[in-house]
Coordinates of C-alpha atoms in Angstrom, one line a residue:
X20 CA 21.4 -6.3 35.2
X21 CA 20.1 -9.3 32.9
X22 CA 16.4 -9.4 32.3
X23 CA 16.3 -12.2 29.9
X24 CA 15.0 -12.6 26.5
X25 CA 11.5 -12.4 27.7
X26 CA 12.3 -8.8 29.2
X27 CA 14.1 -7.8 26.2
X28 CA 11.4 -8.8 23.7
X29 CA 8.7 -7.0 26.2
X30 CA 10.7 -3.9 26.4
X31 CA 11.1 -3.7 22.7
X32 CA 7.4 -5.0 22.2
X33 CA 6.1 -2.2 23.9
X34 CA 8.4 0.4 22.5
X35 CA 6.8 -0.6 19.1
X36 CA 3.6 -0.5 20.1
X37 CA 4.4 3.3 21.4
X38 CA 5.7 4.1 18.3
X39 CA 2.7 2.7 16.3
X40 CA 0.5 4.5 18.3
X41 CA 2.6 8.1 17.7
X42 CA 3.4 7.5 13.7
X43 CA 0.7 5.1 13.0
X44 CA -1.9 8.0 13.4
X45 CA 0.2 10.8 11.8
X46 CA 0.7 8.5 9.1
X47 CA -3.0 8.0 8.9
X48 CA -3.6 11.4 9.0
X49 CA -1.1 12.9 7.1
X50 CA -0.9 11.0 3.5
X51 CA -4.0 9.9 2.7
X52 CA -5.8 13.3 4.0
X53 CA -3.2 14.3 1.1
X54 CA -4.7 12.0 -1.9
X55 CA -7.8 14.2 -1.7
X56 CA -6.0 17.7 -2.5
X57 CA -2.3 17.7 -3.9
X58 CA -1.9 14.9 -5.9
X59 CA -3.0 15.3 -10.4
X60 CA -5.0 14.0 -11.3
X61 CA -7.1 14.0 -8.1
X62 CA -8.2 10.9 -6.2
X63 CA -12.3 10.6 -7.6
X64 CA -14.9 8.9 -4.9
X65 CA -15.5 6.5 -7.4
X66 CA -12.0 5.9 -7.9
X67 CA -11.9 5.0 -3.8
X68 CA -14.6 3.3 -4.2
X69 CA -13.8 0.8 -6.7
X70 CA -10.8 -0.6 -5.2
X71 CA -13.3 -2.7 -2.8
X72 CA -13.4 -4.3 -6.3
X73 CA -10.6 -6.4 -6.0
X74 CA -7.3 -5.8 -4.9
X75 CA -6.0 -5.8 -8.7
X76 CA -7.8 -2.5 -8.8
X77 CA -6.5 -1.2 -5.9
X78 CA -2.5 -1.8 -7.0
X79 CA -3.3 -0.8 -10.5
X80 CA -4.4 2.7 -9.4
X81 CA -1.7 5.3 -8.2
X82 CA -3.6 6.6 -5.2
X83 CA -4.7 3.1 -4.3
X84 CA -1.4 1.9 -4.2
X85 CA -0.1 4.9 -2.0
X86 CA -3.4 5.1 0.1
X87 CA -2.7 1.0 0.3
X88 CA 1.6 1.3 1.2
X89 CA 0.7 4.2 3.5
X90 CA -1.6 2.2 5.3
X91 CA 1.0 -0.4 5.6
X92 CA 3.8 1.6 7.0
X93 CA 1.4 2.8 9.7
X94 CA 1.1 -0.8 10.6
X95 CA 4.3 -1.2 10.0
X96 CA 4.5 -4.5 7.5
X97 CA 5.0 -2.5 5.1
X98 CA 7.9 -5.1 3.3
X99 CA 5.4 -7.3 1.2
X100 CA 4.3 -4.1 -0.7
X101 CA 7.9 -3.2 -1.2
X102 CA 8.9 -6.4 -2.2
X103 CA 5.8 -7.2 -4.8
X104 CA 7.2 -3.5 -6.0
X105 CA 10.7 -4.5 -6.4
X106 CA 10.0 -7.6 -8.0
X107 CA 7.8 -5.9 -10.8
X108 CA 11.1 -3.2 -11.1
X109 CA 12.7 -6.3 -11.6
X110 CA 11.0 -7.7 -14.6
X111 CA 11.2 -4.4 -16.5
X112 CA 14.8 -4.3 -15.8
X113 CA 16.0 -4.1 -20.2
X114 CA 20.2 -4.6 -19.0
X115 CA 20.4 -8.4 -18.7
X116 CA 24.2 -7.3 -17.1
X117 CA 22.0 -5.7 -14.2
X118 CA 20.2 -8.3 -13.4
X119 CA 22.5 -10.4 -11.4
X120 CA 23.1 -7.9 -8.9
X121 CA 19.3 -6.1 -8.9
X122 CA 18.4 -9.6 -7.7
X123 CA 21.1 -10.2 -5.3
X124 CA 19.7 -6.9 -3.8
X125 CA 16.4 -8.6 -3.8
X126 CA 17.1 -11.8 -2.4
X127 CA 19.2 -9.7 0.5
X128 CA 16.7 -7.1 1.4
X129 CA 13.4 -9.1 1.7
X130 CA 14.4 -13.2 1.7
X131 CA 17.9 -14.1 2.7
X132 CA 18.2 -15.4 6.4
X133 CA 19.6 -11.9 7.6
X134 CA 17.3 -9.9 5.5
X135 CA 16.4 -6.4 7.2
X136 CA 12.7 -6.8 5.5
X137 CA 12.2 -10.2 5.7
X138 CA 8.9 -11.2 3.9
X139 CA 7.1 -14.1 5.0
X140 CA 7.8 -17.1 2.2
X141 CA 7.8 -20.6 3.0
X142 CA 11.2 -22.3 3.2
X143 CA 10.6 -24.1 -0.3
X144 CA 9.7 -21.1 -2.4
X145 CA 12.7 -19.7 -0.5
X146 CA 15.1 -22.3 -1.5
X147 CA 13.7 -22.4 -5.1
X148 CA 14.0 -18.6 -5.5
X149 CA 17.9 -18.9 -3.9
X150 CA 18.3 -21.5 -6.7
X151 CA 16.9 -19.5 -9.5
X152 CA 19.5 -16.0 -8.7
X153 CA 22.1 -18.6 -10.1
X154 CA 21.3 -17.4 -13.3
X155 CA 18.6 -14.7 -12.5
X156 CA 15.7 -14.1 -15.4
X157 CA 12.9 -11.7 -15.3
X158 CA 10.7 -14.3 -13.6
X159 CA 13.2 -15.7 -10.9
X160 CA 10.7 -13.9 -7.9
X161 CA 7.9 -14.9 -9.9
X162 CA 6.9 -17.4 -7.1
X163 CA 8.3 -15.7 -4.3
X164 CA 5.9 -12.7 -5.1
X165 CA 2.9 -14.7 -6.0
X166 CA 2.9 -16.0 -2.6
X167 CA 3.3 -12.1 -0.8
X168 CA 0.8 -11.1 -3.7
X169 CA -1.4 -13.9 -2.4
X170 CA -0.7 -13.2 1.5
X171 CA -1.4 -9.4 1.1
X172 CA -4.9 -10.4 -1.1
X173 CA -6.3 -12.2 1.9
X174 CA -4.9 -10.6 5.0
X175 CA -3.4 -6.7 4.5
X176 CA -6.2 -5.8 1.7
X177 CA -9.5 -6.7 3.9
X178 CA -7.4 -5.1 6.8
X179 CA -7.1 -2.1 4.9
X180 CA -10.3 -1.7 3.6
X181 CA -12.0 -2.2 7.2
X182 CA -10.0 0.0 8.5
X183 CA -10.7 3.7 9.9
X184 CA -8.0 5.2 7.5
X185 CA -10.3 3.6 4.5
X186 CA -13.3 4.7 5.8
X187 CA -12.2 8.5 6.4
X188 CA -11.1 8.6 2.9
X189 CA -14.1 7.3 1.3
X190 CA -16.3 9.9 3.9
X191 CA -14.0 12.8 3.0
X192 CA -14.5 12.1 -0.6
X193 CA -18.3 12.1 -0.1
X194 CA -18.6 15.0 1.4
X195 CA -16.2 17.0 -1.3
X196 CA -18.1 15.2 -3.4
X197 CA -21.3 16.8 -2.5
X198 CA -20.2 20.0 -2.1
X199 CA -18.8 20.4 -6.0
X200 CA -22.6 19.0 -6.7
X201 CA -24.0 21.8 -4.6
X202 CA -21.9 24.2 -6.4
X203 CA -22.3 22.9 -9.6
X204 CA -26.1 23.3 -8.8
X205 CA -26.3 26.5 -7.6
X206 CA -24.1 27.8 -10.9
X207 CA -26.5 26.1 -13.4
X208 CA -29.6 27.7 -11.6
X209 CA -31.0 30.6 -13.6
X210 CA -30.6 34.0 -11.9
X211 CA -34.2 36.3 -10.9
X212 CA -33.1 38.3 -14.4
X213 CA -32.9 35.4 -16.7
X214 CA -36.5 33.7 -15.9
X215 CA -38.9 33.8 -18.4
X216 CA -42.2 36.0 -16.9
X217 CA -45.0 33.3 -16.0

């Protein structure tokens, strides 16, 4: 039986949306509950806190970045992070003999027409990032990732920080928070024995 390409695209947009809804909140659940106790050194409330800063602090700190790619995956558009990630791998790449082929990787994975994580780039930084793997440099993505960099800023970063998986971080934090406070508190008060008679 032929449904069409409507059908198709319905079946598959609802088995996403299933999928989302079964990993999206596992995802949610599972890695960032995980900043708060296993990672070293340990994700601080004001370190949660400042990444409503700007979204330069919340890349430049290692639980913001996984709090921030977790979050991603879960909504699965997850590729501009990767892509911003491989292109700074890139530029600390020493072996200018690896280079060619680190980029053809690039270019193949996240812009290329057939690309498997397709980013979303306009078709003239597209064609001027094609023309610069002719002879790849350290800044060849350099516009291709200033656009995702740009894309993420004003669309996946207020997402994220409006969202509930946010939010439950920063109130988890508070509340352990408040309870190393209390305890701190209760071991700096002076025991019945130690007060001085009145």
């Amino acid at each position: 039986m032929y449904r069409g390409i409507t059908g198709l695209s319905n079946t598959c947009l609802e088995r996403a949306k299933r999928l989302k809804a079964c990993v999206g909140g596992f995802l949610q659940r599972q890695d960032l509950s995980s900043l708060c106790r296993y990672r070293k050194p340990r994700l601080t409330l004001e370190e949660c806190v400042m990444w409503k800063v700007s979204f330069e602090k919340l890349l430049s700190s290692k639980h913001g970045l996984y709090a921030f790619r977790s979050f991603l995956v879960s909504e699965f558009s997850e590729e501009n992070i990767a892509f911003y990630l491989a292109c700074e791998d890139f530029k600390n790449t020493k072996s200018a003999a690896k280079m060619p082929s680190k980029a053809k990787r690039i270019y193949e994975e996240f812009i290329g027409s057939e690309a498997p994580r397709e980013v979303n780039i306009d078709y003239e930084t597209r064609d001027i990032t094609q023309d610069n793997l002719k002879s790849p440099t350290a800044s060849c993505f350099d516009m291709a990732q200033y656009r995702i960099y740009i894309l993420m800023e004003k669309d996946c970063y207020p997402r994220f920080l409006r969202s509930a998986t946010y939010r439950n971080l920063v109130n988890q934090l508070k509340v352990k928070s408040a309870k190393e406070k209390t305890k701190k508190a209760i071991a700096i008060r002076p025991t019945h024995e130690e007060e001085e008679p009145k």
